[in-house]
PDB file of C-alpha atoms and ligand atoms in Angstrom:
ATOM      1  CA  MET F1010     100.162 120.589  82.445  1.00  0.00           C
ATOM      2  CA  GLU F1011      97.357 121.164  84.779  1.00  0.00           C
ATOM      3  CA  LEU F1012      95.607 118.163  86.617  1.00  0.00           C
ATOM      4  CA  ASP F1013      93.105 118.342  89.527  1.00  0.00           C
ATOM      5  CA  SER F1014      95.082 119.018  92.351  1.00  0.00           C
ATOM      6  CA  LEU F1015      93.571 115.835  94.256  1.00  0.00           C
ATOM      7  CA  TYR F1016      94.714 113.738  91.298  1.00  0.00           C
ATOM      8  CA  GLN F1017      97.983 115.279  91.240  1.00  0.00           C
ATOM      9  CA  GLU F1018      98.540 114.346  94.806  1.00  0.00           C
ATOM     10  CA  VAL F1019      97.460 110.641  94.080  1.00  0.00           C
ATOM     11  CA  ILE F1020     100.011 110.635  91.286  1.00  0.00           C
ATOM     12  CA  LEU F1021     102.858 112.187  93.413  1.00  0.00           C
ATOM     13  CA  GLU F1022     102.074 109.897  96.178  1.00  0.00           C
ATOM     14  CA  HIS F1023     102.660 106.869  93.972  1.00  0.00           C
ATOM     15  CA  TYR F1024     105.631 108.257  92.272  1.00  0.00           C
ATOM     16  CA  LYS F1025     107.051 108.807  95.897  1.00  0.00           C
ATOM     17  CA  ARG F1026     106.097 105.486  97.314  1.00  0.00           C
ATOM     18  CA  PRO F1027     105.598 103.183  94.416  1.00  0.00           C
ATOM     19  CA  GLN F1028     103.996  99.917  95.136  1.00  0.00           C
ATOM     20  CA  ASN F1029     105.335  96.716  94.136  1.00  0.00           C
ATOM     21  CA  LYS F1030     108.740  98.242  92.852  1.00  0.00           C
ATOM     22  CA  GLY F1031     111.698  95.968  92.855  1.00  0.00           C
ATOM     23  CA  LEU F1032     111.670  92.789  90.641  1.00  0.00           C
ATOM     24  CA  LEU F1033     110.721  89.553  92.397  1.00  0.00           C
ATOM     25  CA  PRO F1034     112.575  86.423  91.147  1.00  0.00           C
ATOM     26  CA  ASN F1035     109.605  84.134  90.728  1.00  0.00           C
ATOM     27  CA  GLN F1036     107.868  85.202  87.458  1.00  0.00           C
ATOM     28  CA  THR F1037     105.763  83.447  84.848  1.00  0.00           C
ATOM     29  CA  VAL F1038     107.139  86.127  82.415  1.00  0.00           C
ATOM     30  CA  GLN F1039     109.121  89.119  82.304  1.00  0.00           C
ATOM     31  CA  VAL F1040     108.328  91.961  79.763  1.00  0.00           C
ATOM     32  CA  HIS F1041     110.205  95.380  79.144  1.00  0.00           C
ATOM     33  CA  HIS F1042     108.324  98.181  77.506  1.00  0.00           C
ATOM     34  CA  VAL F1043     109.925 101.535  76.545  1.00  0.00           C
ATOM     35  CA  ASN F1044     108.168 104.753  75.534  1.00  0.00           C
ATOM     36  CA  THR F1045     111.006 106.416  73.453  1.00  0.00           C
ATOM     37  CA  SER F1046     108.907 109.733  73.088  1.00  0.00           C
ATOM     38  CA  CYS F1047     109.627 110.292  76.945  1.00  0.00           C
ATOM     39  CA  GLY F1048     112.367 108.168  77.734  1.00  0.00           C
ATOM     40  CA  ASP F1049     110.202 106.088  80.048  1.00  0.00           C
ATOM     41  CA  GLU F1050     111.177 102.130  80.790  1.00  0.00           C
ATOM     42  CA  ILE F1051     109.540  99.556  82.549  1.00  0.00           C
ATOM     43  CA  THR F1052     110.564  95.891  83.389  1.00  0.00           C
ATOM     44  CA  LEU F1053     107.740  93.999  84.736  1.00  0.00           C
ATOM     45  CA  ASN F1054     107.570  90.623  86.285  1.00  0.00           C
ATOM     46  CA  LEU F1055     104.116  88.892  86.534  1.00  0.00           C
ATOM     47  CA  LYS F1056     103.357  85.652  87.959  1.00  0.00           C
ATOM     48  CA  LEU F1057     100.022  83.918  87.029  1.00  0.00           C
ATOM     49  CA  THR F1058      99.024  81.054  89.451  1.00  0.00           C
ATOM     50  CA  ASN F1059      95.751  79.114  88.250  1.00  0.00           C
ATOM     51  CA  GLY F1060      94.709  82.031  86.075  1.00  0.00           C
ATOM     52  CA  VAL F1061      95.243  84.375  88.836  1.00  0.00           C
ATOM     53  CA  ILE F1062      97.796  87.302  89.140  1.00  0.00           C
ATOM     54  CA  SER F1063      99.509  86.306  92.142  1.00  0.00           C
ATOM     55  CA  GLU F1064     102.447  88.624  91.849  1.00  0.00           C
ATOM     56  CA  ILE F1065     103.178  91.792  89.825  1.00  0.00           C
ATOM     57  CA  SER F1066     106.609  93.420  90.655  1.00  0.00           C
ATOM     58  CA  TRP F1067     108.497  96.038  88.253  1.00  0.00           C
ATOM     59  CA  ASP F1068     111.206  98.416  88.035  1.00  0.00           C
ATOM     60  CA  GLY F1069     111.664 101.318  85.816  1.00  0.00           C
ATOM     61  CA  VAL F1070     112.895 104.717  85.097  1.00  0.00           C
ATOM     62  CA  GLY F1071     111.052 107.862  83.614  1.00  0.00           C
ATOM     63  CA  CYS F1072     108.739 110.646  84.366  1.00  0.00           C
ATOM     64  CA  SER F1073     106.426 110.675  87.301  1.00  0.00           C
ATOM     65  CA  ILE F1074     103.184 109.953  85.259  1.00  0.00           C
ATOM     66  CA  SER F1075     104.783 106.643  83.804  1.00  0.00           C
ATOM     67  CA  GLN F1076     106.192 105.407  87.357  1.00  0.00           C
ATOM     68  CA  ALA F1077     103.073 106.469  89.353  1.00  0.00           C
ATOM     69  CA  SER F1078     100.700 104.661  86.609  1.00  0.00           C
ATOM     70  CA  THR F1079     102.815 101.562  86.853  1.00  0.00           C
ATOM     71  CA  SER F1080     102.496 101.496  90.630  1.00  0.00           C
ATOM     72  CA  VAL F1081      98.841 102.002  90.412  1.00  0.00           C
ATOM     73  CA  VAL F1082      98.286  99.165  87.762  1.00  0.00           C
ATOM     74  CA  SER F1083     100.458  96.639  89.980  1.00  0.00           C
ATOM     75  CA  GLU F1084      98.577  97.465  93.039  1.00  0.00           C
ATOM     76  CA  LEU F1085      95.232  97.400  91.394  1.00  0.00           C
ATOM     77  CA  LEU F1086      95.470  93.897  89.373  1.00  0.00           C
ATOM     78  CA  LYS F1087      97.212  91.736  91.958  1.00  0.00           C
ATOM     79  CA  GLY F1088      94.978  89.233  93.206  1.00  0.00           C
ATOM     80  CA  LYS F1089      92.732  89.525  89.888  1.00  0.00           C
ATOM     81  CA  SER F1090      92.071  86.849  87.524  1.00  0.00           C
ATOM     82  CA  SER F1091      93.494  87.360  84.176  1.00  0.00           C
ATOM     83  CA  ASP F1092      90.161  88.021  82.477  1.00  0.00           C
ATOM     84  CA  ALA F1093      89.015  90.708  85.093  1.00  0.00           C
ATOM     85  CA  ALA F1094      92.658  92.202  84.942  1.00  0.00           C
ATOM     86  CA  LEU F1095      92.271  92.587  81.049  1.00  0.00           C
ATOM     87  CA  SER F1096      88.932  94.074  81.384  1.00  0.00           C
ATOM     88  CA  VAL F1097      90.204  96.547  83.843  1.00  0.00           C
ATOM     89  CA  ILE F1098      93.072  97.486  81.567  1.00  0.00           C
ATOM     90  CA  GLU F1099      90.699  98.157  78.688  1.00  0.00           C
ATOM     91  CA  THR F1100      88.581 100.369  80.914  1.00  0.00           C
ATOM     92  CA  PHE F1101      91.695 102.338  81.666  1.00  0.00           C
ATOM     93  CA  GLN F1102      92.772 102.411  77.954  1.00  0.00           C
ATOM     94  CA  ALA F1103      89.440 103.671  76.925  1.00  0.00           C
ATOM     95  CA  MET F1104      89.687 106.548  79.464  1.00  0.00           C
ATOM     96  CA  LEU F1105      93.085 107.577  78.292  1.00  0.00           C
ATOM     97  CA  GLN F1106      92.099 107.538  74.683  1.00  0.00           C
ATOM     98  CA  SER F1107      88.884 109.552  75.362  1.00  0.00           C
ATOM     99  CA  LYS F1108      90.762 112.871  75.026  1.00  0.00           C
ATOM    100  CA  GLY F1109      89.179 113.744  78.332  1.00  0.00           C
ATOM    101  CA  SER F1110      85.498 113.019  77.830  1.00  0.00           C
ATOM    102  CA  ASP F1111      85.745 109.692  79.793  1.00  0.00           C
ATOM    103  CA  ARG F1112      86.444 110.695  83.608  1.00  0.00           C
ATOM    104  CA  GLY F1113      86.829 106.980  84.466  1.00  0.00           C
ATOM    105  CA  ASP F1114      85.009 104.766  86.816  1.00  0.00           C
ATOM    106  CA  GLU F1115      86.407 104.727  90.058  1.00  0.00           C
ATOM    107  CA  SER F1116      84.798 101.510  91.249  1.00  0.00           C
ATOM    108  CA  ILE F1117      86.798 100.068  88.524  1.00  0.00           C
ATOM    109  CA  LEU F1118      89.893 102.095  88.345  1.00  0.00           C
ATOM    110  CA  GLU F1119      90.410 103.224  91.791  1.00  0.00           C
ATOM    111  CA  ASP F1120      93.621 105.354  91.848  1.00  0.00           C
ATOM    112  CA  GLY F1121      93.679 104.985  88.179  1.00  0.00           C
ATOM    113  CA  VAL F1122      91.029 107.709  87.853  1.00  0.00           C
ATOM    114  CA  ALA F1123      93.707 110.146  88.662  1.00  0.00           C
ATOM    115  CA  PHE F1124      95.135 109.833  85.278  1.00  0.00           C
ATOM    116  CA  ALA F1125      91.943 110.918  83.580  1.00  0.00           C
ATOM    117  CA  GLY F1126      93.050 114.410  83.004  1.00  0.00           C
ATOM    118  CA  VAL F1127      96.215 113.028  81.327  1.00  0.00           C
ATOM    119  CA  ALA F1128      94.021 112.012  78.174  1.00  0.00           C
ATOM    120  CA  LYS F1129      93.843 115.706  77.467  1.00  0.00           C
ATOM    121  CA  PHE F1130      97.698 115.806  76.825  1.00  0.00           C
ATOM    122  CA  PRO F1131      98.378 113.406  73.774  1.00  0.00           C
ATOM    123  CA  ALA F1132     101.999 113.605  74.380  1.00  0.00           C
ATOM    124  CA  ARG F1133     101.589 112.020  77.974  1.00  0.00           C
ATOM    125  CA  VAL F1134      99.118 109.454  77.138  1.00  0.00           C
ATOM    126  CA  LYS F1135     101.805 106.895  76.236  1.00  0.00           C
ATOM    127  CA  CYS F1136     103.408 107.596  79.492  1.00  0.00           C
ATOM    128  CA  ALA F1137     100.287 106.805  81.563  1.00  0.00           C
ATOM    129  CA  LEU F1138      99.677 103.728  79.396  1.00  0.00           C
ATOM    130  CA  LEU F1139     103.082 102.274  79.403  1.00  0.00           C
ATOM    131  CA  GLY F1140     103.000 100.023  82.556  1.00  0.00           C
ATOM    132  CA  TRP F1141      99.363  98.970  81.644  1.00  0.00           C
ATOM    133  CA  MET F1142     100.480  97.818  78.343  1.00  0.00           C
ATOM    134  CA  ALA F1143     103.392  96.149  79.814  1.00  0.00           C
ATOM    135  CA  THR F1144     100.918  94.164  82.157  1.00  0.00           C
ATOM    136  CA  LYS F1145      98.734  93.526  79.303  1.00  0.00           C
ATOM    137  CA  ASP F1146     101.451  91.902  77.430  1.00  0.00           C
ATOM    138  CA  ALA F1147     102.775  90.085  80.430  1.00  0.00           C
ATOM    139  CA  ILE F1148      99.172  88.504  81.023  1.00  0.00           C
ATOM    140  CA  SER F1149      98.923  87.529  77.264  1.00  0.00           C
ATOM    141  CA  GLN F1150     102.305  85.808  77.320  1.00  0.00           C
ATOM    142  CA  SER F1151     101.633  84.262  80.611  1.00  0.00           C
ATOM    143  CA  LEU F1152      98.289  82.795  79.488  1.00  0.00           C
ATOM    144  CA  ALA F1153      99.901  81.350  76.304  1.00  0.00           C
ATOM    145  CA  LEU F1154     102.786  79.744  78.642  1.00  0.00           C
ATOM    146  CA  THR F1155     100.428  78.415  81.467  1.00  0.00           C
ATOM    147  CA  GLY F1156      97.816  77.291  78.708  1.00  0.00           C
ATOM    148  CA  ASN F1157     100.419  74.865  77.532  1.00  0.00           C
ATOM    149  CA  ASN F1158     101.545  73.670  81.043  1.00  0.00           C
ATOM    150  CA  ALA F1159      98.017  73.347  82.648  1.00  0.00           C
ATOM    151  CA  LYS F1160      98.105  69.720  82.782  1.00  0.00           C
ATOM    152  CA  LYS F1161     101.356  69.697  84.595  1.00  0.00           C
ATOM    153  CA  GLU F1162     100.531  72.160  87.063  1.00  0.00           C
ATOM    154  CA  GLN F1163      97.375  70.334  88.200  1.00  0.00           C
ATOM    155  CA  LYS F1164      99.527  67.428  89.381  1.00  0.00           C
TER     156      LYS F1164
HETATM  157 ZN1   ZN K1970     106.738 109.954  80.517  1.00  0.00          ZN
END
């Protein structure tokens, strides 16, 4: 697999020094996602406070793409509102599913654009998306939960 060397460096950097790795105990929800085609596994804890992602922490095993990509998404979406976060995830997903024609918008995706080249390798797209889909799932589940408890939290 050939990726831009600058992008390769970004991915390697996140793989070697993953952000937010190590599960924090105070989560709204915990999700576990697996990419069986590569053997990647991610457990992700997400805390939603008044509609804002106040914490994302995760742990996982797998290839450098899956682990680095989860590091990037955890860093990028922490502090964002659930709506803004879901929109960023959609942008990333569109880039990965473009087969390489969408190079990604760096002002939205930041380090996430490093995975643009992965879109040309269908077998690896699931690796790059794993952490993002786990985060999307965690946001949806958190919204369903906190929606029910919104009144309680306001007290
Ligand atoms: Zn993988």
